[in-house]
Tab-separated table of N, CA and C in Angstrom:
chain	number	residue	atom	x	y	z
A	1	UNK	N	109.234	79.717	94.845
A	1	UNK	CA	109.929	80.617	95.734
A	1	UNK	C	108.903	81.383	96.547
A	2	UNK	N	109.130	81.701	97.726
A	2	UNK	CA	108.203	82.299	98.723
A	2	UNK	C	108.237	83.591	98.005
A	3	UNK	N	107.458	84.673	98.919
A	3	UNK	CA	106.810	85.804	98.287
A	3	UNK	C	108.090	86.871	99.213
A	4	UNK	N	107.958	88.061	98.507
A	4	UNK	CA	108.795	88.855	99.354
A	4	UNK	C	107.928	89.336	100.409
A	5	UNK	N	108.557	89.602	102.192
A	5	UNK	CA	107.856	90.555	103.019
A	5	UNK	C	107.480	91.271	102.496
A	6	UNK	N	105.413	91.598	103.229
A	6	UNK	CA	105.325	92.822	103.148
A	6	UNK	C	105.195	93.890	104.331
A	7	UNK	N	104.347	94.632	104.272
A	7	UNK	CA	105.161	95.831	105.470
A	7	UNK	C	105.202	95.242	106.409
A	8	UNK	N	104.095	94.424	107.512
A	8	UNK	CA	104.122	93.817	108.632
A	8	UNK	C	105.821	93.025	108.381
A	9	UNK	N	106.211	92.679	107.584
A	9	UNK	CA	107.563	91.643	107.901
A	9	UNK	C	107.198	90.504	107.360
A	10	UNK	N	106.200	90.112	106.730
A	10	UNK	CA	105.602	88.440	106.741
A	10	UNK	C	104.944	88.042	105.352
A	11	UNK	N	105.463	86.556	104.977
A	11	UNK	CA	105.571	86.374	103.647
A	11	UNK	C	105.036	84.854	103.415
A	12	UNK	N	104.175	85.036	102.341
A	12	UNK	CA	103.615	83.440	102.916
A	12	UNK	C	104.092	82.785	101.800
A	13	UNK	N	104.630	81.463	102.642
A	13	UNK	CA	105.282	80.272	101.847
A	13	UNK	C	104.035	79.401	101.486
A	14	UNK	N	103.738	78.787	102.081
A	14	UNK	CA	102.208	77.930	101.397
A	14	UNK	C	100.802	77.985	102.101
A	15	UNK	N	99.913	78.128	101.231
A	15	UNK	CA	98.682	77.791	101.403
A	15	UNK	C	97.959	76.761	101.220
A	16	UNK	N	96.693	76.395	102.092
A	16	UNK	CA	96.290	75.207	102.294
A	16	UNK	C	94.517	75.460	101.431
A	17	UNK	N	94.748	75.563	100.380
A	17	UNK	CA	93.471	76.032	99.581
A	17	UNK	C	92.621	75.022	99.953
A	18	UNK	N	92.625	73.868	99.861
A	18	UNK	CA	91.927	72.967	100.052
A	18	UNK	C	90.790	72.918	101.431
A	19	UNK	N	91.468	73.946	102.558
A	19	UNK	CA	90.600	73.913	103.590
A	19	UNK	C	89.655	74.992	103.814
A	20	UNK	N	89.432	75.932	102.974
A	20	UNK	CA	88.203	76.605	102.914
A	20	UNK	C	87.506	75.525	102.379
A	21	UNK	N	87.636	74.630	101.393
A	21	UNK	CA	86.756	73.952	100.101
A	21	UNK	C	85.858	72.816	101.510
A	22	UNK	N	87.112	72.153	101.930
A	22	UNK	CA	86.575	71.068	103.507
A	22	UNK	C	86.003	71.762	104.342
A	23	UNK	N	86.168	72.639	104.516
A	23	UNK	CA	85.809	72.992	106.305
A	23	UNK	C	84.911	74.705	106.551
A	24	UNK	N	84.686	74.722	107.008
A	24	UNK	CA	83.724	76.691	107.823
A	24	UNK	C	84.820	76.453	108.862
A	25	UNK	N	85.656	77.798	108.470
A	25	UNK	CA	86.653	78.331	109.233
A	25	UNK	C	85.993	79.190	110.303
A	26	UNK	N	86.339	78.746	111.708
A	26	UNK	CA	85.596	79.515	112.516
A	26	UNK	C	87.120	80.542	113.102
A	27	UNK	N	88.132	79.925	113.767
A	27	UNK	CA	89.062	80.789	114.205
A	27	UNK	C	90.216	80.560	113.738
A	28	UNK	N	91.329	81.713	114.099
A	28	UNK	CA	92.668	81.293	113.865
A	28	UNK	C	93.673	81.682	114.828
A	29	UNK	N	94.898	80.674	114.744
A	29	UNK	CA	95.642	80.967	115.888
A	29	UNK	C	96.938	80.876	115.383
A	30	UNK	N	97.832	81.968	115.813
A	30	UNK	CA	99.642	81.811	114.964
A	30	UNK	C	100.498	80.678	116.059
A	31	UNK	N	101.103	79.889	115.535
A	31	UNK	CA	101.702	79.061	116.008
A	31	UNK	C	103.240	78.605	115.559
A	32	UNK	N	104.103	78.401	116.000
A	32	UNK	CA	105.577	78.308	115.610
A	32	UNK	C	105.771	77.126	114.926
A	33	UNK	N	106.978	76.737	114.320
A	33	UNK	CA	106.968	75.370	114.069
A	33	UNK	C	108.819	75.095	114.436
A	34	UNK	N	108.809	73.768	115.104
A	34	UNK	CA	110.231	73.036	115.240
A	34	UNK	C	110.734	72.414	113.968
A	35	UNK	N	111.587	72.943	113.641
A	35	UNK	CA	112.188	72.337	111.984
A	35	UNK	C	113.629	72.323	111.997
A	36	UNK	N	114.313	71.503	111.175
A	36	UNK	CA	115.923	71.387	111.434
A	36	UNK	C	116.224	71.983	110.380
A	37	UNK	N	117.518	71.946	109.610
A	37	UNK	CA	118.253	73.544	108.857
A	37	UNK	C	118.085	72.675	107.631
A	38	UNK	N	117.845	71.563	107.205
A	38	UNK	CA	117.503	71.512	105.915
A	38	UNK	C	116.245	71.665	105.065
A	39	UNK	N	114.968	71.800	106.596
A	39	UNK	CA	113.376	72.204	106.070
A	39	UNK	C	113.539	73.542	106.193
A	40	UNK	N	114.233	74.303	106.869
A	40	UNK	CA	113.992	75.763	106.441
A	40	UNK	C	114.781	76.187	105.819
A	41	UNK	N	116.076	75.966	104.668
A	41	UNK	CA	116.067	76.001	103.291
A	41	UNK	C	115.417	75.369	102.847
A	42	UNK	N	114.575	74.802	102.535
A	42	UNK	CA	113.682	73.979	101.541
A	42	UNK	C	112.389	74.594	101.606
A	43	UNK	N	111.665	75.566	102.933
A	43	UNK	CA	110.796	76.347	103.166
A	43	UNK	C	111.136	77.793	101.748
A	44	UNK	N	112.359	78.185	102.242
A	44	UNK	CA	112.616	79.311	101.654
A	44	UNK	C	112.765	79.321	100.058
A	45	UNK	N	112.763	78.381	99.714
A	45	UNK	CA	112.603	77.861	98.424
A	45	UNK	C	111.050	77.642	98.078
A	46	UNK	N	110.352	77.613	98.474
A	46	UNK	CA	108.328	76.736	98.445
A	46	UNK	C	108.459	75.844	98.278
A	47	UNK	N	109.454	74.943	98.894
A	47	UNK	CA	108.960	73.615	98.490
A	47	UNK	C	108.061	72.426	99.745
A	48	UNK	N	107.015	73.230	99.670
A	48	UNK	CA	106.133	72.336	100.566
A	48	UNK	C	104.873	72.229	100.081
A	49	UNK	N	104.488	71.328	100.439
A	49	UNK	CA	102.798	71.566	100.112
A	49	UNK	C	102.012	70.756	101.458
A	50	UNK	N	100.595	71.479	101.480
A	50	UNK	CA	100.005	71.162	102.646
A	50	UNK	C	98.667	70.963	102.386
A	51	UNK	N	98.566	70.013	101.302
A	51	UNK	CA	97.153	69.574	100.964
A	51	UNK	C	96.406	68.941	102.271
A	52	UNK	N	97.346	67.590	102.293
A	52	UNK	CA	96.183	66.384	103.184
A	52	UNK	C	96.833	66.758	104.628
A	53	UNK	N	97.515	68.051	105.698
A	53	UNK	CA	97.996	68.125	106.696
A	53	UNK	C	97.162	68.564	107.543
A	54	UNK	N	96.999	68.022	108.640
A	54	UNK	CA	96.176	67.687	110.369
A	54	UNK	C	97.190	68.166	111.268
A	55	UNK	N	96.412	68.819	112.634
A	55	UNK	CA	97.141	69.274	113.586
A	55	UNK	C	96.426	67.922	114.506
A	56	UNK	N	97.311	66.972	115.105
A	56	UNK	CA	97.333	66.256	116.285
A	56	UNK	C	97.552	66.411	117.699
A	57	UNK	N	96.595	66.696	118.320
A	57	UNK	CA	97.016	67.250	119.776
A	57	UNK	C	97.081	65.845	120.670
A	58	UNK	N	98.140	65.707	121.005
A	58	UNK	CA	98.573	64.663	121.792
A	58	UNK	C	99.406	64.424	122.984
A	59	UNK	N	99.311	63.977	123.999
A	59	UNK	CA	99.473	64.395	125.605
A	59	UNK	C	99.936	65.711	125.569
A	60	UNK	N	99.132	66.561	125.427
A	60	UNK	CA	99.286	68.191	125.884
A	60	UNK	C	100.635	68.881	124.497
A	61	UNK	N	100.778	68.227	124.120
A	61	UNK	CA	101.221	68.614	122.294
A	61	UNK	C	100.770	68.934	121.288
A	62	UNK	N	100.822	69.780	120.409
A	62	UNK	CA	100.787	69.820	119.015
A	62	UNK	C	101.263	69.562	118.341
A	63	UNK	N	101.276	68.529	116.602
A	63	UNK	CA	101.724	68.137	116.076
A	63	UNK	C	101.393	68.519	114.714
A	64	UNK	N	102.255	68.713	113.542
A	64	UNK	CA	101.378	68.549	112.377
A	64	UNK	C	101.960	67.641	111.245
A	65	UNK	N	101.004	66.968	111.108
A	65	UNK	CA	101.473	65.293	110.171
A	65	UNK	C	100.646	65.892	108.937
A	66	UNK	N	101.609	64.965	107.993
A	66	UNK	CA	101.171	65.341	106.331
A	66	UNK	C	101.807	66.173	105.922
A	67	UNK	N	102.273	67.395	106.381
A	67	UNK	CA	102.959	68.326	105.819
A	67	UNK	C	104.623	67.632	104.899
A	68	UNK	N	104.188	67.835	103.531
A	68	UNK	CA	105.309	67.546	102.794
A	68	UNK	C	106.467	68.752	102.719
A	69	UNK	N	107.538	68.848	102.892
A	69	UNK	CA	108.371	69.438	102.563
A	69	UNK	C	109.849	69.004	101.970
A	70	UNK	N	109.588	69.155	100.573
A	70	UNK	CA	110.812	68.801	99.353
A	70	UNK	C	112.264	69.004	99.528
A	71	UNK	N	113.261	68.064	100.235
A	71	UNK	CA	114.732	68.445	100.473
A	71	UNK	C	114.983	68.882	99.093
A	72	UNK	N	115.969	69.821	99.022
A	72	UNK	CA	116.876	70.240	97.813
A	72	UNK	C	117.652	69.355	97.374
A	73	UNK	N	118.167	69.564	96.062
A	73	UNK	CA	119.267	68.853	96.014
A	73	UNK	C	120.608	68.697	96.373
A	74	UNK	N	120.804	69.913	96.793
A	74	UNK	CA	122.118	70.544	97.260
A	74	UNK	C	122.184	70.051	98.994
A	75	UNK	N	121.092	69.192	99.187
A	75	UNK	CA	121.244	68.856	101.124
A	75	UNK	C	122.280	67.965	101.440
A	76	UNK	N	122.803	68.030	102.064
A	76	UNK	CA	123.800	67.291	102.533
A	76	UNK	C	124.129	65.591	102.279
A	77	UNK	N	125.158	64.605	102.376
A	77	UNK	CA	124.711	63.740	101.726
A	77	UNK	C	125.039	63.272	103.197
A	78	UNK	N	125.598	63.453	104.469
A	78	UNK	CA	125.070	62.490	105.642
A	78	UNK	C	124.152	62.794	106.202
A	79	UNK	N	123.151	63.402	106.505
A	79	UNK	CA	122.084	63.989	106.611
A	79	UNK	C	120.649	63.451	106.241
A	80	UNK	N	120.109	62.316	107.210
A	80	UNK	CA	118.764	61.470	106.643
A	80	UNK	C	117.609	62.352	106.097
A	81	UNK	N	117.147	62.514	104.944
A	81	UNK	CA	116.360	63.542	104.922
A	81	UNK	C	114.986	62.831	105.206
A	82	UNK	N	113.744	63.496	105.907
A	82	UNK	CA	112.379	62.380	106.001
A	82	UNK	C	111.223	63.660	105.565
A	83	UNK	N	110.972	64.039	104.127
A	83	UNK	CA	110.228	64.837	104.191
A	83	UNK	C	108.567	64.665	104.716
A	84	UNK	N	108.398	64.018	104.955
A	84	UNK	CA	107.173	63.921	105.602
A	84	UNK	C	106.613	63.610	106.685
A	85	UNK	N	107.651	63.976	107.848
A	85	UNK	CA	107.943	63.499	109.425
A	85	UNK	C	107.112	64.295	109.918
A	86	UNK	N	106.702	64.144	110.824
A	86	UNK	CA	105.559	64.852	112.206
A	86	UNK	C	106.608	66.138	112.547
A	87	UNK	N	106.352	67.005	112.928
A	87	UNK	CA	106.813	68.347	113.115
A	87	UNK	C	105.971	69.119	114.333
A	88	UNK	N	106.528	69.231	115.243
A	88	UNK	CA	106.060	69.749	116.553
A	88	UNK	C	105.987	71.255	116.254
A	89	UNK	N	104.141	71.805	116.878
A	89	UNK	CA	103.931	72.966	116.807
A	89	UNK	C	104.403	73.613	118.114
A	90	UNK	N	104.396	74.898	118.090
A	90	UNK	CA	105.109	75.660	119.542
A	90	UNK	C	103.957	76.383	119.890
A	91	UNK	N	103.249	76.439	120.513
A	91	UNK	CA	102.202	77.526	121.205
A	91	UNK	C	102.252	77.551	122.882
A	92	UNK	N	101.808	78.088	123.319
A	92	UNK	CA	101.626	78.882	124.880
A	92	UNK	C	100.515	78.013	125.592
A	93	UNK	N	101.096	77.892	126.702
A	93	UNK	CA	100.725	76.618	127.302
A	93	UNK	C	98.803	77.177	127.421
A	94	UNK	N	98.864	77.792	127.589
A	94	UNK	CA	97.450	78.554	127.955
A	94	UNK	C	96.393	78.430	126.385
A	95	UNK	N	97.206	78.653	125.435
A	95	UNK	CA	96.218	78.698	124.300
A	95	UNK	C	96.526	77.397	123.560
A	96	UNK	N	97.026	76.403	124.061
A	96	UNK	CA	96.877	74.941	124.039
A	96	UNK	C	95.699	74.684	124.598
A	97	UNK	N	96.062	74.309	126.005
A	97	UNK	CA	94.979	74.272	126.174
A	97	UNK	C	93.244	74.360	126.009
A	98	UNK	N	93.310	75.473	125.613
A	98	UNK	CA	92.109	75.917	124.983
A	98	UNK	C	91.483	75.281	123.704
A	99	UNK	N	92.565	74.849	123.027
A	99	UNK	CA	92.292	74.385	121.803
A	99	UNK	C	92.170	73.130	121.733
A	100	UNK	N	92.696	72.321	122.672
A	100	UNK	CA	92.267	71.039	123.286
A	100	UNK	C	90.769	70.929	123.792
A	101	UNK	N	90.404	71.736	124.556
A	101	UNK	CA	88.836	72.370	124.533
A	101	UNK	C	87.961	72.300	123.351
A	102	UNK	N	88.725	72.654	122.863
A	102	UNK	CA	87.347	73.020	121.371
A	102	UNK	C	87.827	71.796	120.628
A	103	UNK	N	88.657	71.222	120.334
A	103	UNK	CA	88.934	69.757	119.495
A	103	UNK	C	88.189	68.983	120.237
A	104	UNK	N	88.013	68.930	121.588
A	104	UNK	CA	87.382	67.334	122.050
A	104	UNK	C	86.015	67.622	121.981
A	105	UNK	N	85.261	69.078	122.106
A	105	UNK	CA	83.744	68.826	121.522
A	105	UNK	C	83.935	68.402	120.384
A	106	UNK	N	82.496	68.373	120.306
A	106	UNK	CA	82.120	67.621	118.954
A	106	UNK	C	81.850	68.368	117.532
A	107	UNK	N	82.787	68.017	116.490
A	107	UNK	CA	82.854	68.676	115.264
A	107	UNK	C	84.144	69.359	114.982
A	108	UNK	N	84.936	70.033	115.984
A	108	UNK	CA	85.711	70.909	115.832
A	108	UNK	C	87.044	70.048	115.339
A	109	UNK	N	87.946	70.133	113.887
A	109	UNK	CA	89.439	69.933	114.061
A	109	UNK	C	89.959	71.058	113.808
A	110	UNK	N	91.391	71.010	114.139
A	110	UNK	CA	92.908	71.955	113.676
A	110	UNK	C	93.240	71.550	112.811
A	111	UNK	N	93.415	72.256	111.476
A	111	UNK	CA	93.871	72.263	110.438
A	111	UNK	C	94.525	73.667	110.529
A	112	UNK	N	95.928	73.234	109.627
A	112	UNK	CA	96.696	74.461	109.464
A	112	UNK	C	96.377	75.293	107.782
A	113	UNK	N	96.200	76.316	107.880
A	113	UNK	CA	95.970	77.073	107.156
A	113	UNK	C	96.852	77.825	106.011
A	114	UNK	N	97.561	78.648	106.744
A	114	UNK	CA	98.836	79.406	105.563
A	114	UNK	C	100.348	79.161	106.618
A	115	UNK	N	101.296	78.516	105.522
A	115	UNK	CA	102.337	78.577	105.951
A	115	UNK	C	103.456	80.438	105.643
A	116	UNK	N	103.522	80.511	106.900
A	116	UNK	CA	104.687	82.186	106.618
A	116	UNK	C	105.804	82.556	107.142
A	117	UNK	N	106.462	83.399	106.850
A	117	UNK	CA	107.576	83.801	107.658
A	117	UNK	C	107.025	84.995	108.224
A	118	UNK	N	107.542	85.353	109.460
A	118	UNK	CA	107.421	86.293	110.197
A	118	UNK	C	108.028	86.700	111.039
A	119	UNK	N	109.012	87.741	110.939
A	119	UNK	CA	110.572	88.556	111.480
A	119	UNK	C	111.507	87.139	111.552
A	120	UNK	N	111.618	86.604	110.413
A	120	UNK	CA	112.596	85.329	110.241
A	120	UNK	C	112.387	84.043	110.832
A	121	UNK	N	111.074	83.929	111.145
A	121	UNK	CA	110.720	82.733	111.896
A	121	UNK	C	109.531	82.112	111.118
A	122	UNK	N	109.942	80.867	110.731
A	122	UNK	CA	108.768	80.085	110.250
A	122	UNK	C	106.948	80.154	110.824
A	123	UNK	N	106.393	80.396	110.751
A	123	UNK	CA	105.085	80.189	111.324
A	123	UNK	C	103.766	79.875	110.310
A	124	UNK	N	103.207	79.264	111.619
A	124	UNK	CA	101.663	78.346	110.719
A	124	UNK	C	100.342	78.827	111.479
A	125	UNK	N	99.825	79.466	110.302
A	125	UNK	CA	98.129	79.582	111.207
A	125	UNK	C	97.214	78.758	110.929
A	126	UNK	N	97.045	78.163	111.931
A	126	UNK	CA	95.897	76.892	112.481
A	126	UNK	C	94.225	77.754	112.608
A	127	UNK	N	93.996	77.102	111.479
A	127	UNK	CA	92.160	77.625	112.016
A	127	UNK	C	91.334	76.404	112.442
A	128	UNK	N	90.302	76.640	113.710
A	128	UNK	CA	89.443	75.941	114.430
A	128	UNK	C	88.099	75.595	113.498
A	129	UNK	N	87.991	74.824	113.343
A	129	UNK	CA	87.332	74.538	111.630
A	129	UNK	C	86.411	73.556	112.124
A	130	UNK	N	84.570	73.327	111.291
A	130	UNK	CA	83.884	72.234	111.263
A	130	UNK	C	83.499	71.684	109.414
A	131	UNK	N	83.786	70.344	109.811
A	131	UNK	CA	83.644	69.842	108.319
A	131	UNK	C	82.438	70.095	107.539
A	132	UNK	N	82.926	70.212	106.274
A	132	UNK	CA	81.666	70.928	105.422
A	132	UNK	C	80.983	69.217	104.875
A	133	UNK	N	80.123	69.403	104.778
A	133	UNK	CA	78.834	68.406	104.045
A	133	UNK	C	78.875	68.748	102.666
A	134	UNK	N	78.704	67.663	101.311
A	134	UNK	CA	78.232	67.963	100.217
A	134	UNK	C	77.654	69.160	100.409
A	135	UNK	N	76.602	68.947	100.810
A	135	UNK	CA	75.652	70.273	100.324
A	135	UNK	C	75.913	71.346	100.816
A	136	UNK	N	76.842	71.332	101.836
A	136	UNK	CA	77.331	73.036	102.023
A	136	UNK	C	78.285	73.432	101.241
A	137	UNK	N	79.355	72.469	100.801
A	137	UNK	CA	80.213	72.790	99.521
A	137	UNK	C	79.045	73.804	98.377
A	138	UNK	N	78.501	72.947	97.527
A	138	UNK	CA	77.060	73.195	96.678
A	138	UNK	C	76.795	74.533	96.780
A	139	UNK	N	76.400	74.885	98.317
A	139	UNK	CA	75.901	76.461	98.593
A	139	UNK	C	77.210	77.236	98.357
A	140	UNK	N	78.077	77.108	98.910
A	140	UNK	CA	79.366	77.593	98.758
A	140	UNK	C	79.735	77.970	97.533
A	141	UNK	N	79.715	77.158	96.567
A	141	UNK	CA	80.406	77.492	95.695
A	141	UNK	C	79.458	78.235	94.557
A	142	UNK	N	77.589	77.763	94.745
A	142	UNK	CA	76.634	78.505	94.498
A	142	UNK	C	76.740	80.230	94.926
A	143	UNK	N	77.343	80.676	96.222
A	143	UNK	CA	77.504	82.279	96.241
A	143	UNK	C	78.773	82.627	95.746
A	144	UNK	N	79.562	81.690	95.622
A	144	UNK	CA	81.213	82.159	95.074
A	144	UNK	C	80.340	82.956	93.643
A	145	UNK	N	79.595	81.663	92.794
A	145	UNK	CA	79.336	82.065	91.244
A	145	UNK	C	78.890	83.561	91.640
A	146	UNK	N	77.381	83.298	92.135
A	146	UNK	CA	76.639	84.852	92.316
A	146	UNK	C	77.451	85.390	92.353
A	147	UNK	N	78.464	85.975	93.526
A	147	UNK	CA	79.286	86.779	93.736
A	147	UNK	C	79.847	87.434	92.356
A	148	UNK	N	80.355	86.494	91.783
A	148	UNK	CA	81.266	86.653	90.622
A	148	UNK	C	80.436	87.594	89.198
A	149	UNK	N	79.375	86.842	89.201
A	149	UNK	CA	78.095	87.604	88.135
A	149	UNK	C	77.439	89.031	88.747
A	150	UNK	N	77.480	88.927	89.608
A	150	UNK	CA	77.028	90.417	90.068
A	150	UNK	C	77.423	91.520	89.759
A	151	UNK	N	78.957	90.879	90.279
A	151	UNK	CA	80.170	91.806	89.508
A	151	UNK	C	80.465	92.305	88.086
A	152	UNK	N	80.248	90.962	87.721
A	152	UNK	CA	80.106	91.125	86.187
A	152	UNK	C	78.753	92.091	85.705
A	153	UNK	N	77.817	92.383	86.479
A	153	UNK	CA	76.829	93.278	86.014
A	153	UNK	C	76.838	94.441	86.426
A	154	UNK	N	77.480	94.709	87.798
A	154	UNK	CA	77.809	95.836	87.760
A	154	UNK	C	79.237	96.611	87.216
A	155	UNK	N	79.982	95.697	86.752
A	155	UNK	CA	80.748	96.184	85.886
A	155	UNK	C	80.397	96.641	84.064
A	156	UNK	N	79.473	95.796	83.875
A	156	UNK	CA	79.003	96.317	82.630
A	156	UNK	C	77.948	97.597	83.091
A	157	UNK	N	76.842	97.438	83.953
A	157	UNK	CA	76.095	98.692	84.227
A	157	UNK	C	76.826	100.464	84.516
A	158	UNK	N	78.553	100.517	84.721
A	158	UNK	CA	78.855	101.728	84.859
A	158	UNK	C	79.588	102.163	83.394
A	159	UNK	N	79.623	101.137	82.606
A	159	UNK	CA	80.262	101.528	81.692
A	159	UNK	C	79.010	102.184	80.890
């Protein structure tokens, strides 16, 4: 089940943990999503996950493929359900653009980040991301530890 709003209005249905682990998040951008009335009961429930999901920019579109989202059981029975269909993102013609910019240099993809609600509207933030290498994982997860032990010493040093 999604999380309740908090003060802003906005409640996040899924996260894409996996793309800090892949990628150096450089930016982020809020973006809408086109969905029919049986993915957003099935949103409002958590039933999605967004492990292996890509934003496809294609003739002046956004797309995001991979995104699983679990029909209920209670969905309708004439009603084709396709949980894993391409799903058109909504953004402003201007900050399309732009992001078409930074995808066709070299290194940069769109990956979507946290799925949320916000004043009753589904939304996805897309961060502008370059793929991580073994060995930057390695370092990565080398300052996560530090981080973590430091703590641990200065938590024993005030006691």
């Amino acid at each position: 089940m999604s999380k309740k709003p908090d003060k802003k209005g906005t409640a996040t249905i899924a996260v894409n943990k996996k793309a800090w682990h892949d990628f150096f998040i450089e930016e982020r951008v809020e973006a809408g999503l086109a969905l029919i009335g049986w993915e957003v009961k099935s949103l409002r429930e958590g039933r999605v996950q967004m492990r292996d999901t890509y934003v496809l920019l294609k003739h002046g579109e956004a797309y995001m493929i991979g995104t699983l989202i679990t029909p209920l059981g209670s969905a309708s029975t004439h009603v084709i359900t396709e949980p894993g269909r391409t799903r058109k993102l909504l953004l402003h013609r201007e900050e399309l653009n732009r992001l078409i910019g930074y995808v066709e240099r070299k290194g940069y993809t769109l990956i979507p980040v946290t799925m949320y609600w916000k004043n009753g509207r589904a939304k996805v933030e897309l961060a502008l991301a370059r793929g991580k290498q073994s060995h930057d994982k390695r370092a990565t997860e080398k300052d996560r530890d530090w981080q973590r032990e430091k703590q641990r010493i200065f938590q024993k040093s005030k006691r």
